[in-house]
XYZ file of C-alpha atoms in Angstrom:
734
model
C -30.656 34.856 -15.380
C -28.396 33.604 -12.588
C -24.715 34.315 -12.042
C -22.224 31.639 -10.955
C -18.486 30.860 -10.860
C -16.942 27.446 -11.487
C -14.760 25.882 -8.787
C -11.475 25.212 -10.582
C -9.461 25.051 -7.360
C -10.702 21.527 -6.683
C -9.788 20.502 -10.241
C -6.258 21.855 -9.745
C -5.910 19.796 -6.566
C -6.994 16.552 -8.207
C -4.837 17.240 -11.263
C -1.697 17.814 -9.165
C -2.457 14.685 -7.120
C -2.814 12.719 -10.362
C 0.657 13.681 -11.555
C 2.379 13.126 -8.193
C 0.752 9.760 -7.509
C 1.365 8.742 -11.111
C 5.110 9.176 -10.662
C 4.940 7.176 -7.406
C 2.907 4.359 -9.004
C 5.245 4.089 -11.994
C 8.311 4.173 -9.723
C 7.014 1.287 -7.591
C 6.072 -0.567 -10.783
C 9.617 -0.137 -12.080
C 11.011 -1.468 -8.792
C 8.905 -4.638 -8.833
C 9.670 -5.180 -12.539
C 13.361 -5.046 -11.593
C 12.727 -7.493 -8.737
C 11.366 -10.046 -11.206
C 14.528 -9.744 -13.291
C 16.830 -9.689 -10.244
C 15.608 -10.883 -6.805
C 18.456 -8.901 -5.179
C 16.304 -5.789 -5.631
C 13.828 -7.082 -3.026
C 16.453 -5.570 -0.684
C 16.010 -8.292 1.938
C 13.329 -6.321 3.808
C 9.750 -7.457 4.522
C 8.130 -4.214 3.369
C 10.103 -3.993 0.094
C 9.505 -7.562 -1.094
C 7.655 -8.185 -4.374
C 4.697 -9.836 -2.637
C 3.965 -6.724 -0.593
C 4.845 -4.072 -3.176
C 2.892 -5.540 -6.073
C -0.536 -4.685 -4.569
C 0.845 -1.274 -3.600
C 1.722 -0.681 -7.268
C -1.679 -1.802 -8.577
C -3.580 0.258 -5.991
C -1.425 3.324 -6.661
C -1.875 3.012 -10.434
C -5.625 2.373 -10.284
C -6.953 4.340 -7.319
C -4.302 7.032 -6.858
C -3.243 7.861 -10.434
C -6.324 6.899 -12.469
C -8.707 7.708 -9.607
C -7.509 11.284 -9.163
C -7.547 11.712 -12.954
C -11.201 10.627 -13.027
C -12.087 13.080 -10.274
C -10.288 15.933 -12.043
C -12.205 15.126 -15.242
C -15.556 14.815 -13.486
C -15.224 18.008 -11.447
C -14.113 20.068 -14.449
C -16.560 18.761 -17.051
C -19.632 18.321 -14.830
C -19.670 21.997 -13.865
C -19.477 23.060 -17.522
C -22.026 20.518 -18.730
C -24.485 21.450 -15.969
C -23.744 25.200 -16.055
C -23.474 25.060 -12.284
C -20.823 25.116 -9.581
C -20.463 21.834 -7.735
C -23.252 21.223 -5.234
C -20.993 21.759 -2.189
C -17.451 23.147 -1.917
C -17.200 21.448 1.475
C -18.022 18.050 -0.006
C -15.525 18.682 -2.809
C -12.726 19.298 -0.325
C -13.786 16.435 1.942
C -13.683 14.218 -1.127
C -10.190 15.367 -2.089
C -8.581 15.091 1.341
C -10.499 11.935 2.207
C -9.296 10.214 -0.971
C -5.693 11.264 -0.405
C -5.969 9.947 3.161
C -7.186 6.601 1.808
C -4.218 6.455 -0.570
C -1.801 7.208 2.272
C -3.452 4.507 4.393
C -2.957 2.041 1.530
C 0.676 3.128 1.140
C 1.273 2.391 4.826
C -0.738 -0.792 5.351
C 0.061 -2.781 2.200
C 3.875 -2.811 2.657
C 3.290 -3.761 6.302
C 1.354 -6.851 5.165
C -2.199 -5.807 6.018
C -4.216 -7.146 3.094
C -7.410 -9.024 2.247
C -5.536 -10.847 -0.557
C -8.248 -10.056 -3.121
C -6.971 -8.468 -6.312
C -7.751 -4.727 -6.544
C -9.582 -5.093 -3.209
C -6.640 -5.711 -0.890
C -7.344 -2.884 1.559
C -8.592 -3.908 4.981
C -11.998 -3.228 6.463
C -11.492 0.205 8.134
C -10.136 1.592 4.860
C -12.983 -0.068 2.942
C -15.474 1.772 5.142
C -13.637 5.035 4.493
C -13.758 4.368 0.732
C -17.532 3.848 0.897
C -18.009 7.083 2.871
C -15.835 9.150 0.532
C -17.193 7.611 -2.677
C -20.888 7.652 -1.801
C -21.206 10.282 0.939
C -18.875 12.906 -0.493
C -18.382 12.241 -4.213
C -21.765 10.706 -5.022
C -23.832 13.247 -3.107
C -21.808 16.106 -4.566
C -22.166 14.849 -8.138
C -25.877 14.047 -8.042
C -26.584 17.245 -6.097
C -24.956 19.146 -8.967
C -27.149 17.330 -11.497
C -30.250 18.325 -9.561
C -29.339 22.024 -9.405
C -28.061 22.204 -12.989
C -29.058 24.960 -15.422
C -28.645 22.813 -18.559
C -31.623 20.523 -19.009
C -29.968 17.965 -21.291
C -27.519 15.451 -19.796
C -24.603 15.152 -22.196
C -23.173 11.682 -22.911
C -20.144 12.150 -20.624
C -22.525 12.513 -17.673
C -24.164 9.169 -18.513
C -20.830 7.420 -18.114
C -20.122 9.259 -14.845
C -23.502 8.168 -13.469
C -22.839 4.526 -14.368
C -19.377 4.671 -12.821
C -20.474 6.161 -9.495
C -23.443 3.834 -9.023
C -21.744 0.616 -10.118
C -18.454 1.101 -8.254
C -20.455 1.672 -5.061
C -22.370 -1.590 -5.574
C -19.234 -3.559 -6.439
C -17.212 -2.208 -3.538
C -19.834 -2.821 -0.877
C -20.828 -6.365 -1.831
C -17.323 -7.659 -2.576
C -15.931 -6.343 0.706
C -18.505 -7.739 3.124
C -16.381 -9.307 5.850
C -16.053 -10.214 9.525
C -13.356 -8.221 11.374
C -10.818 -10.281 13.317
C -8.757 -7.365 14.594
C -8.119 -3.710 13.823
C -6.535 -4.505 10.441
C -7.591 -8.098 9.874
C -10.805 -9.545 8.471
C -12.212 -12.565 6.673
C -14.712 -12.219 3.780
C -18.156 -13.688 4.349
C -17.780 -15.672 1.114
C -15.643 -18.808 0.846
C -13.996 -20.748 -1.948
C -16.003 -20.834 -5.168
C -18.391 -18.069 -4.093
C -15.538 -15.831 -2.987
C -13.718 -16.364 -6.295
C -16.902 -15.579 -8.194
C -17.600 -12.412 -6.188
C -13.992 -11.266 -6.461
C -13.939 -11.462 -10.248
C -17.441 -10.007 -10.514
C -15.809 -7.112 -8.674
C -12.322 -7.326 -10.219
C -13.361 -7.347 -13.861
C -15.982 -4.680 -13.314
C -13.578 -2.494 -11.358
C -11.690 -2.398 -14.642
C -14.994 -1.737 -16.403
C -16.442 0.974 -14.189
C -13.320 2.563 -12.712
C -10.884 2.343 -15.624
C -13.240 2.297 -18.599
C -16.580 4.081 -18.232
C -15.280 7.242 -16.486
C -12.459 7.471 -19.017
C -15.026 7.154 -21.792
C -16.824 10.096 -20.191
C -13.463 11.890 -20.219
C -13.073 11.012 -23.902
C -16.544 12.212 -24.843
C -15.929 15.599 -23.205
C -12.245 16.433 -23.661
C -11.626 14.970 -27.139
C -14.289 17.117 -28.870
C -13.040 20.131 -26.902
C -9.421 19.552 -27.913
C -10.324 18.824 -31.538
C -13.008 21.550 -31.696
C -15.268 19.024 -33.405
C -18.660 17.554 -32.380
C -18.921 13.910 -31.350
C -19.205 11.805 -34.498
C -22.488 10.042 -33.708
C -25.063 10.722 -31.017
C -26.892 7.490 -31.802
C -23.691 5.456 -31.561
C -23.012 6.971 -28.150
C -26.435 5.749 -26.943
C -25.827 2.219 -28.241
C -22.284 2.331 -26.830
C -23.443 3.349 -23.364
C -26.360 1.006 -22.751
C -24.817 -2.092 -24.307
C -21.591 -1.516 -22.361
C -23.384 -1.008 -19.039
C -25.554 -4.102 -19.441
C -23.047 -6.504 -21.034
C -19.864 -5.671 -19.109
C -21.240 -6.730 -15.736
C -21.678 -10.356 -16.927
C -18.089 -10.848 -18.058
C -16.217 -11.445 -14.779
C -16.355 -15.278 -14.682
C -14.136 -15.524 -17.760
C -11.237 -15.031 -15.307
C -12.072 -18.465 -13.882
C -12.129 -20.790 -16.907
C -11.266 -24.428 -16.148
C -11.336 -23.788 -12.400
C -13.665 -25.195 -9.760
C -16.269 -22.581 -10.707
C -19.353 -24.191 -12.318
C -18.789 -24.395 -16.060
C -22.072 -22.694 -16.918
C -20.900 -19.548 -15.104
C -17.554 -19.280 -16.897
C -19.220 -20.052 -20.239
C -21.744 -17.284 -19.637
C -18.872 -14.931 -18.824
C -17.150 -15.886 -22.061
C -20.259 -15.281 -24.202
C -20.855 -11.822 -22.789
C -17.146 -10.998 -23.022
C -17.180 -11.781 -26.735
C -20.263 -9.582 -27.146
C -18.363 -6.734 -25.459
C -16.233 -6.354 -28.557
C -19.070 -4.622 -30.402
C -19.937 -1.751 -28.011
C -16.285 -1.248 -27.111
C -15.261 -0.793 -30.720
C -18.323 1.366 -31.237
C -16.886 3.725 -28.625
C -13.444 3.629 -30.215
C -14.900 4.406 -33.649
C -16.974 7.234 -32.184
C -13.825 8.703 -30.668
C -11.533 8.425 -33.668
C -14.151 9.616 -36.168
C -14.753 12.680 -34.012
C -11.394 13.813 -35.394
C -12.771 13.998 -38.956
C -11.578 17.289 -40.343
C -9.019 17.730 -37.573
C -6.435 15.064 -38.407
C -4.006 17.637 -39.764
C -3.781 19.098 -36.234
C -2.714 15.769 -34.712
C 0.776 16.163 -36.161
C 1.366 19.403 -34.267
C -0.828 19.155 -31.161
C 0.552 16.875 -28.382
C -2.870 16.781 -26.696
C -4.466 15.173 -29.758
C -1.467 12.847 -30.117
C -2.059 11.495 -26.624
C -5.803 11.136 -27.243
C -5.384 9.323 -30.559
C -2.920 6.788 -29.180
C -4.994 6.399 -26.001
C -8.188 5.609 -27.939
C -6.232 3.263 -30.214
C -4.980 1.348 -27.177
C -8.578 1.221 -25.930
C -9.568 -0.437 -29.187
C -6.664 -2.881 -29.030
C -7.330 -3.799 -25.393
C -11.057 -4.255 -25.924
C -10.382 -6.535 -28.871
C -7.841 -8.565 -26.923
C -10.034 -8.866 -23.808
C -12.811 -10.822 -25.568
C -10.127 -12.853 -27.352
C -8.565 -13.878 -24.017
C -11.996 -14.840 -22.672
C -12.403 -17.588 -25.290
C -11.715 -20.842 -23.482
C -9.218 -22.303 -25.947
C -7.162 -19.088 -25.893
C -7.530 -18.721 -22.139
C -6.159 -22.234 -21.625
C -2.871 -20.934 -23.020
C -2.887 -17.393 -21.645
C -4.196 -17.807 -18.095
C -1.606 -17.558 -15.299
C 0.958 -16.212 -17.821
C 2.467 -12.793 -18.492
C 0.185 -12.454 -21.529
C -2.481 -11.176 -19.136
C 0.035 -8.760 -17.597
C 0.873 -7.335 -21.041
C -2.846 -6.983 -21.809
C -3.538 -5.150 -18.541
C -0.623 -2.764 -18.994
C -1.547 -2.009 -22.605
C -4.885 -0.812 -21.238
C -3.584 0.922 -18.103
C -0.562 2.658 -19.646
C -1.909 3.147 -23.156
C -5.609 3.869 -22.601
C -5.799 5.276 -19.056
C -2.322 6.778 -18.988
C -2.377 8.528 -22.342
C -5.949 9.801 -21.970
C -4.947 11.236 -18.595
C -1.807 12.864 -19.991
C -3.763 14.388 -22.887
C -6.404 15.770 -20.514
C -3.774 17.289 -18.206
C -1.902 19.022 -21.032
C -5.234 20.441 -22.253
C -6.212 21.576 -18.749
C -2.907 23.153 -17.686
C -3.280 26.482 -19.546
C -6.922 26.794 -18.507
C -6.452 25.948 -14.837
C -3.281 28.013 -14.354
C -4.431 30.783 -16.747
C -1.120 30.918 -18.590
C 0.581 29.283 -21.552
C 1.827 25.699 -21.288
C 5.483 26.037 -20.251
C 6.848 23.774 -22.993
C 4.876 22.275 -25.849
C 8.117 20.699 -27.067
C 8.572 18.910 -23.739
C 5.000 17.598 -23.983
C 5.752 16.210 -27.455
C 8.937 14.622 -26.111
C 6.859 13.045 -23.336
C 4.521 11.600 -25.955
C 7.290 9.890 -27.931
C 9.194 8.626 -24.876
C 5.944 7.301 -23.357
C 4.876 5.589 -26.588
C 8.243 3.873 -27.025
C 8.165 2.928 -23.339
C 4.759 1.241 -23.679
C 5.886 -0.730 -26.712
C 9.124 -1.837 -25.034
C 7.013 -2.951 -22.062
C 4.182 -4.850 -23.684
C 5.853 -6.492 -26.704
C 8.438 -8.530 -24.724
C 5.847 -9.387 -22.080
C 3.467 -10.678 -24.749
C 6.351 -12.839 -25.932
C 7.048 -13.920 -22.353
C 3.410 -14.922 -21.811
C 3.197 -17.023 -24.959
C 6.567 -18.600 -24.085
C 5.277 -19.563 -20.642
C 2.024 -21.018 -21.930
C 3.731 -23.115 -24.610
C 6.532 -24.388 -22.364
C 4.165 -25.345 -19.528
C 2.031 -27.496 -21.823
C 4.862 -29.004 -23.950
C 5.355 -32.806 -24.057
C 8.266 -34.696 -25.608
C 8.098 -37.781 -27.832
C 7.932 -40.110 -24.815
C 4.823 -38.426 -23.422
C 6.716 -36.692 -20.589
C 6.769 -32.975 -19.855
C 9.454 -31.301 -21.949
C 10.202 -28.803 -19.164
C 9.297 -30.481 -15.864
C 11.162 -27.952 -13.694
C 9.257 -24.685 -13.414
C 12.490 -22.707 -13.244
C 13.382 -23.791 -16.802
C 10.602 -21.538 -18.046
C 11.672 -18.728 -15.728
C 15.188 -18.746 -17.188
C 13.802 -18.174 -20.694
C 11.987 -15.018 -19.577
C 14.911 -13.065 -18.145
C 15.882 -11.165 -21.357
C 12.231 -10.162 -21.824
C 11.981 -9.012 -18.206
C 15.035 -6.766 -18.627
C 13.550 -5.200 -21.775
C 10.400 -4.509 -19.754
C 12.551 -2.677 -17.189
C 13.866 -0.444 -19.986
C 10.313 0.231 -21.217
C 9.083 0.987 -17.698
C 11.994 3.373 -17.160
C 11.091 5.308 -20.306
C 7.439 5.545 -19.282
C 8.488 6.844 -15.852
C 10.815 9.408 -17.473
C 7.851 10.629 -19.532
C 5.777 11.089 -16.369
C 8.634 13.069 -14.787
C 8.692 15.346 -17.863
C 4.967 15.931 -17.318
C 5.627 16.778 -13.664
C 8.292 19.310 -14.711
C 5.877 20.885 -17.210
C 3.182 21.096 -14.535
C 5.519 22.724 -12.003
C 6.912 25.261 -14.488
C 3.446 26.137 -15.824
C 2.262 26.590 -12.226
C 5.194 28.914 -11.500
C 4.112 31.143 -14.415
C 0.559 31.487 -13.108
C -0.852 34.986 -12.362
C -0.642 36.296 -8.820
C -4.380 35.853 -8.488
C -6.606 33.672 -10.645
C -9.382 35.425 -12.505
C -12.782 34.040 -11.558
C -14.998 34.315 -14.608
C -18.633 35.017 -13.809
C -21.030 33.026 -15.989
C -24.752 33.564 -16.474
C -27.524 31.159 -17.373
C -31.248 30.923 -16.693
C -32.457 28.568 -13.982
C -34.342 25.513 -15.201
C -38.088 25.939 -15.334
C -39.864 23.575 -12.900
C -42.194 22.506 -15.706
C -41.228 21.219 -19.121
C -43.259 19.846 -22.000
C -41.588 17.356 -24.332
C -41.710 18.415 -27.968
C -43.601 16.185 -30.371
C -41.471 13.536 -32.126
C -40.298 14.730 -35.536
C -43.150 14.279 -37.947
C -40.747 13.148 -40.644
C -40.214 9.893 -38.781
C -43.761 8.874 -39.585
C -44.568 10.753 -42.763
C -41.451 11.286 -44.807
C -39.887 8.784 -47.109
C -36.413 9.225 -45.534
C -33.696 6.565 -45.166
C -34.280 4.096 -42.344
C -30.946 4.975 -40.691
C -32.023 8.614 -40.408
C -35.411 7.515 -39.063
C -33.624 5.695 -36.268
C -31.546 8.781 -35.505
C -34.630 10.972 -35.323
C -36.478 8.394 -33.239
C -33.689 8.411 -30.646
C -33.454 12.189 -30.695
C -37.177 12.744 -30.402
C -38.534 10.119 -28.064
C -37.665 7.967 -25.025
C -33.933 8.515 -24.704
C -34.106 12.263 -25.147
C -36.646 12.358 -22.302
C -34.356 10.266 -20.062
C -31.532 12.689 -20.754
C -33.341 15.443 -18.913
C -34.362 13.208 -15.979
C -31.211 12.329 -13.977
C -33.056 10.367 -11.300
C -34.867 8.163 -13.814
C -31.649 7.771 -15.833
C -29.759 6.682 -12.714
C -32.498 4.239 -11.697
C -32.488 2.531 -15.108
C -28.697 2.372 -15.097
C -28.780 0.767 -11.647
C -31.432 -1.726 -12.770
C -29.313 -2.716 -15.786
C -26.327 -3.391 -13.529
C -28.274 -5.220 -10.805
C -30.281 -7.438 -13.146
C -27.159 -8.629 -14.935
C -25.376 -9.231 -11.625
C -28.199 -11.096 -9.916
C -28.751 -13.478 -12.839
C -25.229 -14.784 -12.220
C -24.870 -14.404 -8.463
C -28.131 -15.968 -7.256
C -27.690 -19.384 -8.945
C -24.050 -19.558 -7.849
C -25.060 -19.077 -4.215
C -28.369 -20.948 -4.038
C -27.735 -24.084 -6.084
C -26.069 -26.447 -3.628
C -24.594 -28.632 -6.365
C -22.387 -25.717 -7.392
C -20.267 -26.421 -4.296
C -20.265 -30.176 -3.667
C -18.785 -31.176 -0.320
C -15.931 -33.616 0.212
C -16.264 -35.626 3.406
C -12.523 -35.630 4.172
C -12.099 -31.857 3.887
C -11.767 -30.279 7.329
C -11.078 -26.745 8.579
C -7.479 -25.622 8.970
C -6.046 -26.153 12.419
C -5.457 -22.937 14.406
C -1.736 -23.022 13.549
C -2.438 -23.699 9.882
C -4.880 -20.773 9.874
C -2.144 -18.578 11.339
C 0.245 -19.848 8.660
C -2.307 -19.064 5.980
C -2.576 -15.524 7.314
C 1.234 -15.202 7.114
C 1.111 -16.519 3.533
C -1.419 -13.777 2.763
C 0.540 -11.138 4.691
C 3.670 -11.816 2.643
C 1.730 -11.596 -0.621
C 2.545 -15.161 -1.732
C -0.763 -15.230 -3.644
C 0.745 -12.690 -6.074
C 3.130 -15.338 -7.442
C 1.588 -18.740 -6.688
C -1.763 -20.178 -7.692
C -3.656 -22.848 -5.790
C -5.849 -24.120 -8.598
C -4.868 -27.063 -10.797
C -6.911 -27.022 -13.971
C -8.188 -30.306 -15.519
C -5.561 -30.333 -18.246
C -3.087 -33.123 -18.864
C 0.005 -30.918 -18.582
C -1.124 -29.404 -15.281
C -2.025 -32.744 -13.729
C 1.301 -34.204 -14.832
C 3.111 -31.265 -13.278
C 1.109 -30.649 -10.115
C -1.232 -33.598 -9.468
C -4.992 -34.190 -9.236
C -7.063 -31.276 -10.524
C -8.731 -29.034 -7.938
C -12.347 -29.558 -6.904
C -14.890 -27.101 -5.519
C -15.385 -29.003 -2.278
C -11.743 -28.470 -1.286
C -12.280 -24.752 -0.739
C -15.393 -24.588 1.432
C -13.395 -23.258 4.409
C -11.172 -20.863 2.460
C -11.852 -17.250 3.522
C -10.601 -15.746 1.214
C -9.935 -18.114 -1.689
C -6.317 -18.340 -2.887
C -6.672 -19.525 -6.472
C -4.392 -16.766 -7.766
C -4.282 -15.168 -11.196
C -0.606 -15.560 -12.085
C 2.189 -18.131 -11.861
C 5.523 -16.463 -11.279
C 6.227 -19.591 -9.233
C 4.709 -23.091 -9.425
C 1.193 -23.950 -8.304
C 0.954 -24.952 -4.628
C -2.430 -26.681 -4.557
C -0.835 -30.109 -3.898
C 2.453 -29.054 -2.294
C 1.522 -30.589 1.095
C 3.829 -33.506 1.965
C 5.867 -33.080 -1.205
C 8.918 -31.721 0.645
C 10.306 -32.065 4.180
C 9.956 -29.355 6.825
C 13.612 -28.390 6.610
C 13.348 -28.057 2.802
C 10.568 -25.497 3.226
C 12.443 -23.567 5.903
C 15.650 -23.448 3.857
C 13.681 -22.502 0.764
C 12.107 -19.576 2.604
C 15.433 -18.545 4.106
C 17.381 -18.629 0.812
C 15.470 -19.873 -2.272
C 18.473 -19.652 -4.599
C 20.431 -22.121 -2.445
C 17.890 -24.834 -3.233
C 16.689 -23.787 -6.698
C 19.308 -22.199 -8.899
C 17.787 -19.505 -11.067
C 14.806 -18.915 -8.764
C 13.566 -15.317 -8.672
C 11.742 -15.798 -5.362
C 12.768 -13.255 -2.693
C 14.223 -14.351 0.635
C 11.885 -14.538 3.620
C 14.562 -14.995 6.277
C 12.774 -12.677 8.726
C 10.162 -15.399 9.184
C 12.833 -17.420 10.997
C 13.172 -14.615 13.561
C 9.693 -13.107 13.907
C 7.442 -14.523 16.634
C 3.985 -16.022 16.128
C 1.255 -13.976 17.828
C -0.468 -16.903 19.531
C -2.916 -14.606 21.349
C -4.330 -13.304 18.034
C -5.028 -16.855 16.816
C -7.937 -17.256 19.242
C -9.691 -14.146 17.921
C -9.216 -15.264 14.329
C -10.567 -18.746 14.930
C -13.672 -17.251 16.554
C -14.172 -14.945 13.562
C -13.985 -17.955 11.242
C -16.474 -19.796 13.443
C -18.870 -16.862 13.030
C -18.639 -17.505 9.275
C -19.825 -21.065 9.759
C -16.488 -22.901 9.867
C -16.989 -25.869 12.281
C -14.084 -25.350 14.663
C -15.484 -27.197 17.697
C -13.065 -27.139 20.659
C -10.712 -24.752 18.888
C -13.182 -21.921 19.484
C -12.133 -21.952 23.154
C -8.522 -23.183 23.139
C -7.104 -22.277 19.725
C -3.917 -20.740 21.177
C -3.033 -23.907 23.134
C -3.736 -26.120 20.132
C -1.550 -23.912 17.937
C 1.335 -24.044 20.446
C 1.125 -27.827 20.641
C 1.225 -28.280 16.852
C 4.065 -25.745 16.563
C 6.122 -27.693 19.108
C 5.500 -30.932 17.215
C 6.614 -29.447 13.865
C 9.649 -27.853 15.527
C 10.677 -31.277 16.949
C 10.289 -32.911 13.537
C 12.308 -30.107 11.982
C 15.107 -30.635 14.501
C 15.058 -34.395 13.878
C 15.550 -33.753 10.174
C 18.898 -32.246 11.048
C 17.759 -28.728 10.367
C 16.855 -25.861 12.635
C 16.470 -25.649 16.421
C 14.377 -23.544 18.804
C 11.853 -22.686 16.103
C 8.599 -23.559 17.900
C 7.504 -19.896 18.272
C 8.677 -18.596 14.891
C 6.382 -17.544 12.070
C 8.077 -19.916 9.652
C 6.665 -22.878 11.619
C 3.098 -21.673 11.105
C 3.734 -21.108 7.404
C 5.256 -24.590 7.044
C 2.194 -26.047 8.793
C -0.057 -24.388 6.217
C 2.046 -25.411 3.226
C 2.230 -29.027 4.418
C -1.565 -29.118 4.671
C -2.278 -27.933 1.125
C -3.968 -30.532 -1.046
C -3.719 -33.374 1.476
C -7.387 -33.606 2.489
C -8.507 -35.499 -0.601
C -6.007 -38.301 0.077
C -7.338 -38.993 3.579
C -9.468 -42.103 4.197
C -13.216 -41.489 4.166
C -14.702 -41.131 7.690
C -16.582 -44.230 8.856
C -19.741 -42.230 9.548
C -19.788 -40.510 6.138
C -22.416 -42.882 4.802
C -24.296 -42.447 1.584
C -24.675 -38.808 0.573
C -22.048 -37.777 3.094
C -19.902 -36.175 0.448
C -17.990 -37.234 -2.609
């Protein structure tokens, strides 16, 4: 027998960080929701504009709030399930402080405009390296080291989901963030255009899968039975749930790119696997809810079970809606609209948020070794949070359907019924204000949780009692028991035979072999990924070239970087789908060959403003400058923030040379610009400034950032209208 003590101090740290960062994430979310209803709340400052704060909100909600919740769950449950203290207290603390440092770095860099412009992967390369070190070197080593020194031979189902999460997030993070640095906080991804979009949504969808789903399922499988004092409903269902989810989920990413320049076979494959996801996802939901058999009477009085029940219900709703939105005909209506935003928040607030709140209320008495300060306050939090979610998602569902229907509507003459984009925006304002009310209620609920945490902490004993546990060390040798004889000899029901087969054979053996289990999990993830990725990268016809498409000029590249810095990709897409309404509104549909020099791609995932794929040459220079200075002066009812600082801030011409050389390293044929990019940029800036002055607009603008941004905007979509080069010849591009 060996004696050991669990490390609950690290769990307390992650739990407190979860609550604090949760309040911050919800507060920033409330601010940007208010900005959409009233652009005045952008406050006229670069670092408080919607474009910069939106990625701060998503990163805070996902990696700060949900991330710390995952770590609290893993560190608490893993020690109990393994009957062992974490492998290394030093690694535990390095993990905690390293992760909080990463969050602080994100909180500083994103509002300052340092971003990769890839959804859920905005952080720049030094922070990406830090994430890899903390996730793999500290968290991964600590977790797997604990599995290897465990005193419980069997790996419980929660540990399976933790293994899948740690391995897959590491793979996703590393391969999606491969890039060439072009400065201390600037880089360009090695992928371009179609490939970059594919890799981003292979990462983006599976970040939702393996950061916001699988670890929370592990949380569910551990904390729900504990809170309900009931065993998990079905062991066999948990096996089917785990392996089908791990293998199928990884294929689903391309459904984010229906009707785009991505090859149709890839998006169709993503749709098929997304639809299949409905089955394992609902299997997990059923397993969770049926675990409460015999304990439903306690739900009425226990706030912990209330949170868990609603959280699992939202998981079921979200995982039904996700496959629905992946179906092409539905996606044609929903994509780029607020429908997707409602779907995401139903999952993040309902599933992740409520499961986290339930876990924290269950943990508080155990971690602080005292009674929960106020059970009544926890119940109040539940009802305020539930009403807040409903007031958020219901009007935003309505807003999304309104957008989709108005954008595609034609009148009796065959013309667009609502040709001006702002006509749709005006219809959404009441729904946006209701969302603000819902977000406020959800934030109030989180503040009530914070109060309960602080007051429970204040009632803690002067010194925590460290309970000494005992368990025998694992024997180095182990002989598998024979499979139950009844499987072969007894005339028992076939369903029970299957249960006994799973309990007595291959999977039960895997559950005592963490290395083999991890290897097979990794193989499942890699095989599914490579079947999609390899054809997309190796089949040349997937990215046909267009002979008239050329690299951006050095000034246009600088303007593109400013566009990214200001977060314009959060509101504008650059991808016209081959649909009649979109071509009537925006012009010729987008083609893969137009994006071969785009590092990163800028297709976008939402249209708060109109698509910009063909905006080049549509308006004069002075229109663009005035629009950036004061959008409402040109477009009444616009909710776009002002960017008047761009008329004062100076272009960093010296940095342009470094960035052009970085792009050249990625294979972009820049020619002479590799050596004299700064001079070329100055010359083009002076030309645009002269044209701007001739239009009766602004003077002395040749060194201002707005000139570079105008250069980029005026270039968009113009390459395909150029005459074909004389030397293109046959096969020289389409």
